[in-house]
Amino acid sequence: MSEINEEKNTELENSENATPAAEETSGKEASAPGKAEKKSAKPEKKPAEIRNGNPAARGHKFNKRNFKHGTLAVVFTVLFLAAVVVLNVIVNIVSDRFDTTADLSDSGIYTLDEETTGYLDKLTMDVTVSVMNSETDFEGGGTYYKSVNELLKKMAMQNEHFKVQYLQIDQNPDFTSRFNGETLSTNYIVVESAETGRHRILTPGSYFSCNAFRSQLSQYGYPETYIDQYVEQYVNSSYASRVIDGSNIEQAAISAMLYVTNTDPVRVAFTEGFGEGDAGTLSSLLSKNGYDVETINLQSVSEIDSDIDYIVMYAPTMDYDNDNLDKLAKFLDNDGAFGKNLVFFSSSQVYYTKTDEDSTALVNLSAFLAEWGIQIGDSIIMQTNSNYTYGNMPFAHVLDIQDTDFAGNVYGNSLFTYDAYVRPVIQIWGEDKSKSSIEQKVLIKTYDGAYLQPLSELSNSSFDVNSAESGVFNDAICAYKIHSTSQEVSRVVAFGSEMFPTVSYSNSNNQNFLVNTFNYISGKTDGVTITSKTFETVGFDMNQGSANVLAIILCIVIPILVIVLGIVIWVRRRHR
């Protein structure tokens, strides 16, 4: 019996160690094929092991369901992040190329004028606008500069030929060295064209509007040149907010573009040295519309440069001698080729016909104009019809633009043309008559109800209006002669008042008429006149009802929607 029990114990021990032994000898079985194999019985599993499986084996088991959901989660996360990145790139591209902002200001300080977009649509030459500052620091100057920057960027969105860059002066010496001899400071803007090699520098005083400040200085009697200096000084100081009332950046930028893209610039020379009036307004207007403006003293030159296209005589109060008038005559003749122009504005104070009361009449200048069939009367046009007076002042009245090519789109529009202290511009040879191949066109007339009050009677409060010459009188005439073969034209345009260019009311035609006249004579395209944008408080007004609705949406509706959405997502995930 003891031998039998001993045998059973030995078999039991062998069966318990069968599996480890098999694992240890599994690799040796192939190398020792002749050896006897020991077979061991598989141990029985306990009930808990049968029900739950082997925990060790279960930990290493590959779970297809978990892998599937985990992989999908990773894929969706990667796709979502990629979509966010792509969407961000697309939004940046769209915002750079298209206007995606909303202008909430009352005066539209962030919105381009239709004239601006119309000009940009026609721009075909590359123009680079260099703002002399970093964009962050430029906008940091306040609402004024932010408005300028936004408008420049919107102009760049409008046309790919218009490019804006930001350069700091101290970090770009190669750029600034190109403008040696010219003032270039922080916040100045350089507009240039590589094709023509022309450039124009815009100062803060030129691209900001300071109308109230300018008007105040003008009332104090400051001339235009000093006013410009004061404006620049104050705009670039801590007092800027007190003098800046609007933005001129669109007009300034387009004027600069007209200048730099002009492949055949038109030169306009204003005479000096004969007591001329302040032509700053007209000079600035022409410069803004792409003309090269300069001054000329006829007494210091032997002849007028043949490359000059216009001579402007702005209200001289001293008479010209015959030598200087001969220079003007030769200029208009242009060696028989014609194609030159003289524009004359009369002073309201001088006599053109020698009288006993005044021995300083501009008789030589009067004789020169008479050769073109033009005479300036020694009187002021008054208006009795209150429908055509300005502020019930008889010497300031509305004028009648005639239907000519000079007027262009000014004729027949809803705006008015004003003038004051107008001298009658008389056709010596009569209406519709010519002499020596010189013809004439009336450009501007008065309305019915006008009469002439002699200069000598202006201070006479008892002047008898009924005894005065009455009717319709001329304020502007163009006398011209045409070359018989080349068809080139030389012209003398005479205005009866030096105040005509200075009228700049928002409902006036004056400056548009002048630009159209110069452009028609020069063969240039229509100019661009853009109204300044007034800086006002940004407005987003709403009534109480709208405010209540907005509060309910933001404080109640949106939070409830977010909570409901969160609960739905949680419940769905909970029951998966």
Coordinates of C-alpha atoms in Angstrom, one line a residue:
M1 CA 0.0 0.0 0.0
S2 CA 2.8 2.4 0.9
E3 CA 4.3 1.8 -2.6
I4 CA 1.0 2.5 -4.2
N5 CA 0.6 5.8 -2.3
E6 CA 4.1 6.8 -3.1
E7 CA 3.5 6.3 -6.7
K8 CA 0.3 8.4 -6.7
N9 CA 2.1 11.3 -4.9
T10 CA 4.8 11.2 -7.5
E11 CA 2.3 11.4 -10.4
L12 CA 0.5 14.3 -8.7
E13 CA 3.7 16.3 -8.3
N14 CA 4.5 15.7 -12.0
S15 CA 1.1 16.8 -13.1
E16 CA 1.3 20.1 -11.1
N17 CA 4.7 21.0 -12.7
A18 CA 3.7 19.8 -16.2
T19 CA 3.0 23.2 -17.7
P20 CA 6.1 25.1 -16.6
A21 CA 8.2 22.1 -17.6
A22 CA 6.6 22.1 -21.0
E23 CA 7.3 25.8 -21.5
E24 CA 11.0 25.3 -20.5
T25 CA 11.5 22.4 -22.8
S26 CA 9.4 23.6 -25.8
G27 CA 12.4 25.0 -27.5
K28 CA 14.4 21.9 -27.0
E29 CA 12.0 19.5 -28.5
A30 CA 13.0 20.2 -32.0
S31 CA 16.7 19.7 -31.3
A32 CA 16.1 16.5 -29.4
P33 CA 13.7 14.6 -31.5
G34 CA 14.5 11.2 -30.1
K35 CA 13.7 12.0 -26.5
A36 CA 10.7 10.7 -24.8
E37 CA 8.0 13.3 -24.3
K38 CA 6.3 13.7 -21.0
K39 CA 2.6 14.4 -21.1
S40 CA 1.0 16.4 -18.3
A41 CA -2.6 16.8 -17.4
K42 CA -4.1 20.3 -17.6
P43 CA -5.1 21.7 -14.2
E44 CA -8.7 22.3 -13.5
K45 CA -9.9 25.9 -13.2
K46 CA -11.8 27.1 -10.2
P47 CA -15.4 28.2 -10.8
A48 CA -14.5 31.9 -10.5
E49 CA -11.8 31.5 -13.1
I50 CA -14.2 29.8 -15.4
R51 CA -16.7 32.6 -15.0
N52 CA -14.4 35.6 -15.3
G53 CA -11.5 34.2 -17.2
N54 CA -7.9 34.5 -16.3
P55 CA -7.2 38.1 -15.1
A56 CA -3.6 38.0 -16.4
A57 CA -4.7 36.7 -19.7
R58 CA -7.5 39.2 -19.9
G59 CA -5.2 42.2 -19.4
H60 CA -3.2 41.3 -22.5
K61 CA -6.2 40.6 -24.7
F62 CA -6.6 42.9 -27.8
N63 CA -10.0 44.8 -27.6
K64 CA -11.2 45.7 -31.1
R65 CA -14.1 47.8 -29.9
N66 CA -11.9 50.0 -27.7
F67 CA -9.3 50.4 -30.5
K68 CA -12.0 51.3 -33.0
H69 CA -13.5 54.1 -30.8
G70 CA -10.1 55.4 -29.7
T71 CA -8.8 55.6 -33.3
L72 CA -11.9 57.4 -34.4
A73 CA -11.6 59.9 -31.5
V74 CA -8.0 60.6 -32.5
V75 CA -8.9 61.0 -36.2
F76 CA -11.8 63.3 -35.4
T77 CA -9.6 65.4 -33.1
V78 CA -6.9 65.8 -35.8
L79 CA -9.5 66.6 -38.4
F80 CA -11.1 69.2 -36.2
L81 CA -7.8 70.9 -35.4
A82 CA -6.9 70.9 -39.1
A83 CA -10.3 72.4 -39.9
V84 CA -9.8 75.1 -37.4
V85 CA -6.3 75.9 -38.8
V86 CA -7.6 75.9 -42.4
L87 CA -10.6 78.0 -41.4
N88 CA -8.3 80.5 -39.6
V89 CA -6.1 80.8 -42.7
I90 CA -9.2 81.3 -45.0
V91 CA -10.6 83.9 -42.7
N92 CA -7.2 85.8 -42.7
I93 CA -7.0 85.6 -46.5
V94 CA -10.6 86.8 -46.9
S95 CA -10.2 89.6 -44.4
D96 CA -7.0 90.7 -46.2
R97 CA -8.6 90.8 -49.6
F98 CA -12.2 91.8 -48.8
D99 CA -13.8 94.2 -46.4
T100 CA -15.4 92.2 -43.7
T101 CA -15.8 95.0 -41.2
A102 CA -18.9 97.1 -40.3
D103 CA -18.7 100.9 -40.0
L104 CA -20.7 102.0 -37.0
S105 CA -19.6 105.7 -37.1
D106 CA -22.2 108.3 -37.9
S107 CA -20.1 110.0 -40.6
G108 CA -18.6 106.8 -42.2
I109 CA -15.0 107.4 -41.2
Y110 CA -14.2 103.8 -42.0
T111 CA -16.0 103.6 -45.4
L112 CA -14.5 104.5 -48.8
D113 CA -16.3 107.2 -50.8
E114 CA -17.8 106.1 -54.2
E115 CA -15.4 108.5 -56.0
T116 CA -12.5 106.7 -54.4
T117 CA -13.7 103.2 -55.4
G118 CA -14.5 104.5 -58.9
Y119 CA -10.9 105.9 -59.3
L120 CA -9.3 102.7 -57.9
D121 CA -11.3 100.5 -60.2
K122 CA -9.6 102.3 -63.1
L123 CA -6.1 102.2 -61.7
T124 CA -3.7 100.1 -63.9
M125 CA -0.3 101.3 -62.7
D126 CA 1.4 100.0 -59.6
V127 CA 1.4 102.5 -56.7
T128 CA 3.2 101.9 -53.4
V129 CA 2.1 103.8 -50.2
S130 CA 4.7 103.8 -47.5
V131 CA 3.5 104.7 -44.0
M132 CA 6.5 106.0 -42.0
N133 CA 5.7 104.0 -38.8
S134 CA 4.8 100.6 -37.7
E135 CA 1.2 99.7 -38.1
T136 CA 0.7 99.2 -34.4
D137 CA 2.3 102.6 -33.5
F138 CA 0.5 104.4 -36.3
E139 CA -2.9 103.2 -35.1
G140 CA -1.8 103.9 -31.6
G141 CA -2.0 107.6 -32.4
G142 CA -5.8 107.5 -31.8
T143 CA -9.0 107.3 -33.7
Y144 CA -7.8 109.7 -36.3
Y145 CA -4.9 107.5 -37.3
K146 CA -6.8 104.3 -37.0
S147 CA -9.4 105.7 -39.5
V148 CA -6.6 106.6 -41.9
N149 CA -5.1 103.2 -41.7
E150 CA -8.4 101.4 -42.2
L151 CA -9.1 103.4 -45.3
L152 CA -5.7 102.8 -46.7
K153 CA -6.1 99.0 -46.2
K154 CA -9.5 99.1 -47.8
M155 CA -8.1 100.9 -50.8
A156 CA -5.5 98.1 -51.1
M157 CA -8.4 95.6 -51.0
Q158 CA -10.1 97.5 -53.8
N159 CA -7.2 97.2 -56.3
E160 CA -4.1 94.9 -56.3
H161 CA -2.1 97.7 -57.9
F162 CA -2.4 99.7 -54.7
K163 CA 0.0 98.4 -52.1
V164 CA 0.5 99.6 -48.5
Q165 CA 3.6 99.0 -46.4
Y166 CA 4.8 100.2 -43.0
L167 CA 8.4 101.4 -42.6
Q168 CA 10.0 102.9 -39.5
I169 CA 12.4 105.7 -40.4
D170 CA 15.3 104.7 -38.1
Q171 CA 15.2 101.1 -39.4
N172 CA 15.0 101.8 -43.2
P173 CA 17.9 104.2 -44.0
D174 CA 18.1 103.0 -47.6
F175 CA 14.5 104.1 -48.2
T176 CA 14.7 107.4 -46.5
S177 CA 18.0 108.3 -48.2
R178 CA 16.1 108.5 -51.5
F179 CA 14.3 111.6 -50.3
N180 CA 17.3 113.7 -49.2
G181 CA 16.4 117.4 -49.1
E182 CA 12.8 116.6 -48.3
T183 CA 11.2 116.5 -44.9
L184 CA 10.3 112.9 -43.9
S185 CA 9.1 112.3 -40.4
T186 CA 7.1 109.8 -38.4
N187 CA 3.5 109.3 -39.6
Y188 CA 4.3 110.9 -43.0
I189 CA 3.1 108.9 -46.0
V190 CA 5.0 108.5 -49.2
V191 CA 3.0 107.7 -52.4
E192 CA 5.2 106.7 -55.3
S193 CA 5.2 104.9 -58.7
A194 CA 8.2 102.9 -59.8
E195 CA 7.1 103.2 -63.4
T196 CA 7.2 107.0 -63.6
G197 CA 9.7 107.5 -60.8
R198 CA 7.5 110.2 -59.3
H199 CA 6.5 110.5 -55.7
R200 CA 4.6 112.7 -53.3
I201 CA 4.9 113.0 -49.6
L202 CA 1.7 113.4 -47.5
T203 CA 2.0 115.1 -44.2
P204 CA -0.5 114.7 -41.3
G205 CA -1.6 118.2 -42.0
S206 CA -2.5 117.3 -45.6
Y207 CA -4.4 114.1 -44.8
F208 CA -6.3 115.4 -41.9
S209 CA -9.0 118.1 -42.1
C210 CA -8.7 121.2 -39.8
N211 CA -11.3 123.3 -41.4
A212 CA -12.5 125.1 -38.2
F213 CA -8.9 125.9 -37.2
R214 CA -8.0 127.1 -40.7
S215 CA -11.1 129.3 -40.8
Q216 CA -10.2 130.8 -37.5
L217 CA -6.7 131.6 -38.6
S218 CA -8.0 133.1 -41.9
Q219 CA -10.3 135.4 -39.9
Y220 CA -7.3 136.7 -38.1
G221 CA -5.7 137.6 -41.4
Y222 CA -3.1 134.9 -41.7
P223 CA -2.1 134.2 -45.3
E224 CA -2.5 130.6 -46.7
T225 CA 1.2 129.7 -46.4
Y226 CA 1.3 130.6 -42.7
I227 CA -1.9 128.7 -42.1
D228 CA -0.4 125.6 -43.6
Q229 CA 2.6 125.9 -41.3
Y230 CA 0.4 126.4 -38.2
V231 CA -1.8 123.4 -39.1
E232 CA 1.3 121.1 -39.4
Q233 CA 2.6 122.4 -36.2
Y234 CA -0.6 121.7 -34.2
V235 CA -1.5 118.4 -35.9
N236 CA 1.9 117.0 -34.8
S237 CA 1.6 118.2 -31.2
S238 CA -0.4 117.3 -28.1
Y239 CA -3.1 119.8 -29.4
A240 CA -4.0 117.6 -32.4
S241 CA -7.4 116.6 -30.9
R242 CA -8.3 120.3 -30.7
V243 CA -7.6 121.2 -34.3
I244 CA -8.3 117.9 -36.3
D245 CA -12.0 117.7 -37.3
G246 CA -11.9 115.2 -40.2
S247 CA -10.0 113.0 -42.6
N248 CA -8.7 114.0 -46.0
I249 CA -6.8 110.8 -46.6
E250 CA -8.9 109.7 -49.6
Q251 CA -8.6 113.0 -51.4
A252 CA -4.9 113.3 -50.5
A253 CA -4.0 109.7 -51.6
I254 CA -5.9 110.0 -54.9
S255 CA -4.4 113.4 -55.6
A256 CA -1.0 111.9 -55.0
M257 CA -1.8 109.0 -57.3
L258 CA -3.0 111.3 -60.0
Y259 CA 0.4 113.0 -59.8
V260 CA 2.7 110.0 -59.6
T261 CA 0.9 108.0 -62.3
N262 CA 0.9 110.9 -64.8
T263 CA 3.2 110.1 -67.6
D264 CA 2.8 113.5 -69.2
P265 CA 2.4 116.0 -66.3
V266 CA 0.8 119.4 -67.0
R267 CA 2.7 122.4 -65.6
V268 CA 0.9 125.4 -64.2
A269 CA 2.9 128.5 -63.3
F270 CA 1.4 131.3 -61.1
T271 CA 2.9 134.7 -61.7
E272 CA 4.3 136.7 -58.8
G273 CA 5.9 140.1 -58.4
F274 CA 2.9 142.2 -59.4
G275 CA 0.9 142.3 -56.2
E276 CA -1.0 139.1 -56.9
G277 CA -3.6 137.9 -54.5
D278 CA -3.4 134.7 -52.4
A279 CA -3.8 131.9 -54.8
G280 CA -3.2 129.1 -52.3
T281 CA -6.7 127.6 -52.6
L282 CA -6.5 127.3 -56.4
S283 CA -2.9 126.1 -56.3
S284 CA -3.7 123.4 -53.8
L285 CA -6.8 122.4 -55.8
L286 CA -4.8 121.9 -59.0
S287 CA -2.0 120.1 -57.1
K288 CA -4.5 117.7 -55.6
N289 CA -5.7 116.9 -59.1
G290 CA -2.3 115.9 -60.5
Y291 CA -1.0 119.2 -61.9
D292 CA 2.6 120.3 -61.4
V293 CA 2.3 123.7 -59.8
E294 CA 5.0 126.4 -59.6
T295 CA 5.5 130.1 -59.5
I296 CA 7.2 132.4 -62.1
N297 CA 8.4 136.0 -61.9
L298 CA 8.3 137.3 -65.4
Q299 CA 10.8 140.1 -64.4
S300 CA 13.5 137.5 -63.6
V301 CA 13.3 135.4 -66.8
S302 CA 14.0 136.4 -70.4
E303 CA 11.2 134.1 -71.7
I304 CA 8.7 131.7 -70.4
D305 CA 9.7 128.0 -70.4
S306 CA 8.0 126.4 -73.4
D307 CA 7.3 123.3 -71.3
I308 CA 4.9 125.3 -69.1
D309 CA 1.2 124.7 -70.2
Y310 CA -0.6 127.3 -68.1
I311 CA 0.2 130.8 -66.8
V312 CA -2.2 131.9 -64.1
M313 CA -2.4 135.6 -63.2
Y314 CA -4.2 135.7 -59.9
A315 CA -5.6 139.1 -59.2
P316 CA -2.6 141.3 -59.8
T317 CA -2.9 144.8 -58.3
M318 CA 0.2 146.3 -60.2
D319 CA 0.3 146.9 -63.9
Y320 CA 2.6 145.0 -66.1
D321 CA 5.1 146.7 -68.3
N322 CA 5.1 146.0 -72.1
D323 CA 8.3 143.8 -71.9
N324 CA 6.6 141.3 -69.6
L325 CA 3.4 141.4 -71.5
D326 CA 5.4 140.6 -74.7
K327 CA 6.7 137.5 -72.9
L328 CA 3.1 136.4 -72.3
A329 CA 2.2 137.1 -75.9
K330 CA 5.1 135.0 -77.2
F331 CA 4.2 132.3 -74.7
L332 CA 0.7 132.1 -76.1
D333 CA 1.9 132.1 -79.7
N334 CA 4.4 129.3 -79.0
D335 CA 6.4 130.1 -82.2
G336 CA 3.2 129.8 -84.2
A337 CA 2.4 126.3 -82.8
F338 CA -0.2 127.5 -80.2
G339 CA -1.3 125.1 -77.5
K340 CA -0.7 127.4 -74.5
N341 CA -3.1 128.8 -72.0
L342 CA -3.5 131.9 -69.8
V343 CA -6.0 132.0 -66.9
F344 CA -6.7 135.5 -65.4
F345 CA -8.6 136.3 -62.2
S346 CA -9.6 139.9 -61.6
S347 CA -9.0 141.8 -58.4
S348 CA -12.1 143.4 -56.9
Q349 CA -10.2 146.6 -56.0
V350 CA -8.3 147.9 -59.0
Y351 CA -9.3 150.0 -62.0
Y352 CA -8.5 148.9 -65.5
T353 CA -9.4 152.2 -67.1
K354 CA -7.6 155.3 -66.2
T355 CA -9.8 157.8 -64.4
D356 CA -9.5 161.0 -62.4
E357 CA -10.2 159.1 -59.2
D358 CA -7.4 156.6 -59.8
S359 CA -4.2 157.1 -61.7
T360 CA -2.8 153.6 -61.0
A361 CA -5.2 151.7 -63.3
L362 CA -3.9 148.6 -65.0
V363 CA -4.0 150.1 -68.4
N364 CA -1.3 147.9 -70.0
L365 CA -2.8 144.7 -68.8
S366 CA -6.2 146.0 -69.9
A367 CA -4.8 146.6 -73.4
F368 CA -3.3 143.1 -73.5
L369 CA -6.7 141.5 -72.6
A370 CA -8.4 143.7 -75.2
E371 CA -6.3 142.0 -77.9
W372 CA -8.3 138.9 -77.1
G373 CA -11.6 140.8 -77.1
I374 CA -11.9 140.9 -73.3
Q375 CA -12.4 143.9 -71.0
I376 CA -12.9 144.0 -67.2
G377 CA -15.4 146.6 -66.2
D378 CA -14.7 149.0 -63.4
S379 CA -17.8 148.1 -61.4
I380 CA -19.2 145.3 -59.2
I381 CA -22.1 143.1 -60.2
M382 CA -25.0 143.3 -57.7
Q383 CA -28.1 141.2 -57.6
T384 CA -31.6 142.4 -56.7
N385 CA -33.4 139.0 -56.9
S386 CA -33.3 137.4 -53.5
N387 CA -33.6 134.0 -55.1
Y388 CA -30.1 134.4 -56.4
T389 CA -28.4 136.2 -53.5
Y390 CA -26.3 134.5 -50.8
G391 CA -27.3 135.6 -47.3
N392 CA -29.3 138.6 -48.6
M393 CA -26.0 140.2 -49.7
P394 CA -26.4 141.8 -53.2
F395 CA -22.7 141.5 -54.0
A396 CA -22.7 137.7 -53.3
H397 CA -24.9 135.7 -55.6
V398 CA -25.6 132.5 -57.4
L399 CA -24.3 132.3 -61.0
D400 CA -25.5 130.5 -64.1
I401 CA -23.1 127.9 -65.5
Q402 CA -23.4 127.8 -69.3
D403 CA -23.6 124.5 -71.3
T404 CA -20.0 124.2 -72.6
D405 CA -17.4 121.5 -72.7
F406 CA -15.5 123.5 -70.0
A407 CA -18.3 122.8 -67.5
G408 CA -18.5 119.1 -68.0
N409 CA -20.8 117.4 -65.5
V410 CA -21.2 120.6 -63.5
Y411 CA -23.7 121.9 -65.9
G412 CA -27.3 121.0 -65.0
N413 CA -26.5 119.4 -61.7
S414 CA -28.2 120.2 -58.4
L415 CA -25.3 122.2 -56.9
F416 CA -24.9 126.0 -57.0
T417 CA -22.1 128.2 -58.3
Y418 CA -21.4 131.2 -56.1
D419 CA -19.2 134.3 -56.4
A420 CA -18.8 137.6 -54.7
Y421 CA -17.5 141.1 -55.7
V422 CA -17.7 140.0 -59.3
R423 CA -16.4 142.4 -62.0
P424 CA -18.3 142.2 -65.4
V425 CA -16.2 140.4 -68.1
I426 CA -17.2 142.2 -71.3
Q427 CA -17.0 140.9 -74.8
I428 CA -15.6 143.9 -76.7
W429 CA -16.5 142.7 -80.1
G430 CA -20.0 141.7 -79.0
E431 CA -21.6 138.3 -78.7
D432 CA -20.9 135.6 -81.2
K433 CA -18.4 137.7 -83.0
S434 CA -14.7 137.1 -83.7
K435 CA -11.7 139.1 -84.8
S436 CA -8.2 138.1 -86.0
S437 CA -9.2 134.4 -85.9
I438 CA -10.0 134.8 -82.2
E439 CA -13.4 133.4 -81.0
Q440 CA -15.1 133.5 -77.6
K441 CA -17.3 131.4 -75.4
V442 CA -19.2 132.7 -72.4
L443 CA -18.7 130.2 -69.5
I444 CA -20.6 131.8 -66.6
K445 CA -23.3 134.4 -66.5
T446 CA -25.4 136.1 -63.8
Y447 CA -29.1 135.5 -63.5
D448 CA -31.7 138.2 -64.3
G449 CA -32.0 141.0 -61.7
A450 CA -28.3 142.0 -61.8
Y451 CA -27.0 145.5 -62.0
L452 CA -23.7 147.3 -62.1
Q453 CA -22.5 149.5 -59.3
P454 CA -19.3 151.5 -60.2
L455 CA -16.3 151.1 -57.9
S456 CA -16.4 154.8 -57.2
E457 CA -19.9 154.4 -55.8
L458 CA -19.5 151.4 -53.6
S459 CA -19.3 153.5 -50.4
N460 CA -22.3 155.6 -51.5
S461 CA -25.2 154.4 -49.4
S462 CA -27.6 156.5 -51.4
F463 CA -26.6 155.0 -54.8
D464 CA -29.7 155.0 -57.1
V465 CA -30.1 151.4 -58.2
N466 CA -32.8 152.4 -60.8
S467 CA -30.2 154.5 -62.6
A468 CA -27.7 151.7 -62.8
E469 CA -27.1 149.5 -65.9
S470 CA -29.0 146.3 -65.4
G471 CA -29.4 142.9 -67.2
V472 CA -27.4 139.7 -67.4
F473 CA -23.6 140.0 -67.2
N474 CA -20.7 137.7 -67.8
D475 CA -18.5 136.3 -65.0
A476 CA -16.2 134.2 -67.1
I477 CA -15.2 134.1 -70.8
C478 CA -12.8 132.0 -72.8
A479 CA -11.2 133.6 -75.9
Y480 CA -9.3 131.2 -78.1
K481 CA -7.7 130.8 -81.5
I482 CA -7.1 127.6 -83.4
H483 CA -4.1 126.7 -85.5
S484 CA -5.2 126.2 -89.1
T485 CA -3.3 123.0 -89.7
S486 CA -2.4 121.3 -86.3
Q487 CA -5.7 122.4 -84.7
E488 CA -3.8 123.3 -81.5
V489 CA -5.6 125.9 -79.5
S490 CA -4.3 128.8 -77.4
R491 CA -6.7 130.3 -74.9
V492 CA -7.2 133.2 -72.5
V493 CA -9.8 132.5 -69.8
A494 CA -10.9 135.5 -67.7
F495 CA -12.8 135.4 -64.4
G496 CA -14.4 138.4 -63.0
S497 CA -13.5 137.7 -59.3
E498 CA -10.5 136.4 -57.4
M499 CA -13.0 134.8 -54.9
F500 CA -14.4 132.3 -57.3
P501 CA -11.8 129.5 -56.4
T502 CA -12.1 130.1 -52.6
V503 CA -15.8 129.2 -52.4
S504 CA -15.9 125.7 -51.0
Y505 CA -19.3 125.3 -49.6
S506 CA -20.5 121.6 -49.6
N507 CA -23.2 122.5 -52.0
S508 CA -21.1 124.6 -54.4
N509 CA -19.9 123.8 -57.9
N510 CA -17.0 126.3 -58.0
Q511 CA -14.0 124.0 -57.5
N512 CA -15.5 121.2 -59.6
F513 CA -16.0 123.8 -62.4
L514 CA -12.4 124.9 -62.2
V515 CA -11.1 121.3 -62.2
N516 CA -13.3 120.5 -65.2
T517 CA -12.1 123.6 -67.0
F518 CA -8.4 122.8 -66.5
N519 CA -8.9 119.1 -67.3
Y520 CA -10.9 119.9 -70.5
I521 CA -8.2 122.3 -71.8
S522 CA -5.5 119.8 -70.9
G523 CA -7.2 116.8 -72.3
K524 CA -7.1 115.1 -68.9
T525 CA -9.7 112.7 -67.5
D526 CA -12.2 114.0 -64.9
G527 CA -10.7 115.0 -61.6
V528 CA -11.7 113.5 -58.3
T529 CA -13.2 115.7 -55.6
I530 CA -14.0 113.9 -52.3
T531 CA -15.7 115.4 -49.3
S532 CA -13.7 115.2 -46.0
K533 CA -15.0 112.7 -43.4
T534 CA -15.9 114.4 -40.1
F535 CA -14.7 112.7 -36.9
E536 CA -17.6 112.2 -34.6
T537 CA -18.4 109.8 -31.8
V538 CA -19.0 106.3 -33.1
G539 CA -22.7 105.7 -32.8
F540 CA -24.6 102.5 -32.2
D541 CA -27.8 103.9 -30.8
M542 CA -30.8 101.7 -29.9
N543 CA -34.1 102.2 -28.1
Q544 CA -35.1 100.5 -24.9
G545 CA -37.0 97.8 -26.6
S546 CA -34.0 96.8 -28.7
A547 CA -31.9 96.9 -25.6
N548 CA -34.3 94.5 -23.8
V549 CA -34.3 92.1 -26.7
L550 CA -30.5 92.0 -26.9
A551 CA -30.3 91.5 -23.1
I552 CA -32.7 88.5 -23.2
I553 CA -30.8 86.9 -26.1
L554 CA -27.4 87.3 -24.5
C555 CA -28.3 86.6 -20.9
I556 CA -31.1 84.0 -21.2
V557 CA -31.6 82.4 -24.6
I558 CA -27.9 81.7 -25.4
P559 CA -27.1 80.3 -22.0
I560 CA -30.1 78.0 -22.0
L561 CA -29.2 76.7 -25.5
V562 CA -25.7 75.9 -24.3
I563 CA -27.0 74.1 -21.2
V564 CA -29.5 72.0 -23.2
L565 CA -26.9 71.1 -25.7
G566 CA -24.5 70.0 -22.9
I567 CA -27.2 67.8 -21.3
V568 CA -28.1 66.1 -24.6
I569 CA -24.4 65.3 -25.3
W570 CA -23.9 64.0 -21.8
V571 CA -27.0 61.7 -22.0
R572 CA -26.1 60.3 -25.3
R573 CA -22.6 59.5 -24.2
R574 CA -23.9 58.0 -20.9
H575 CA -26.1 55.4 -22.7
R576 CA -23.6 54.3 -25.3

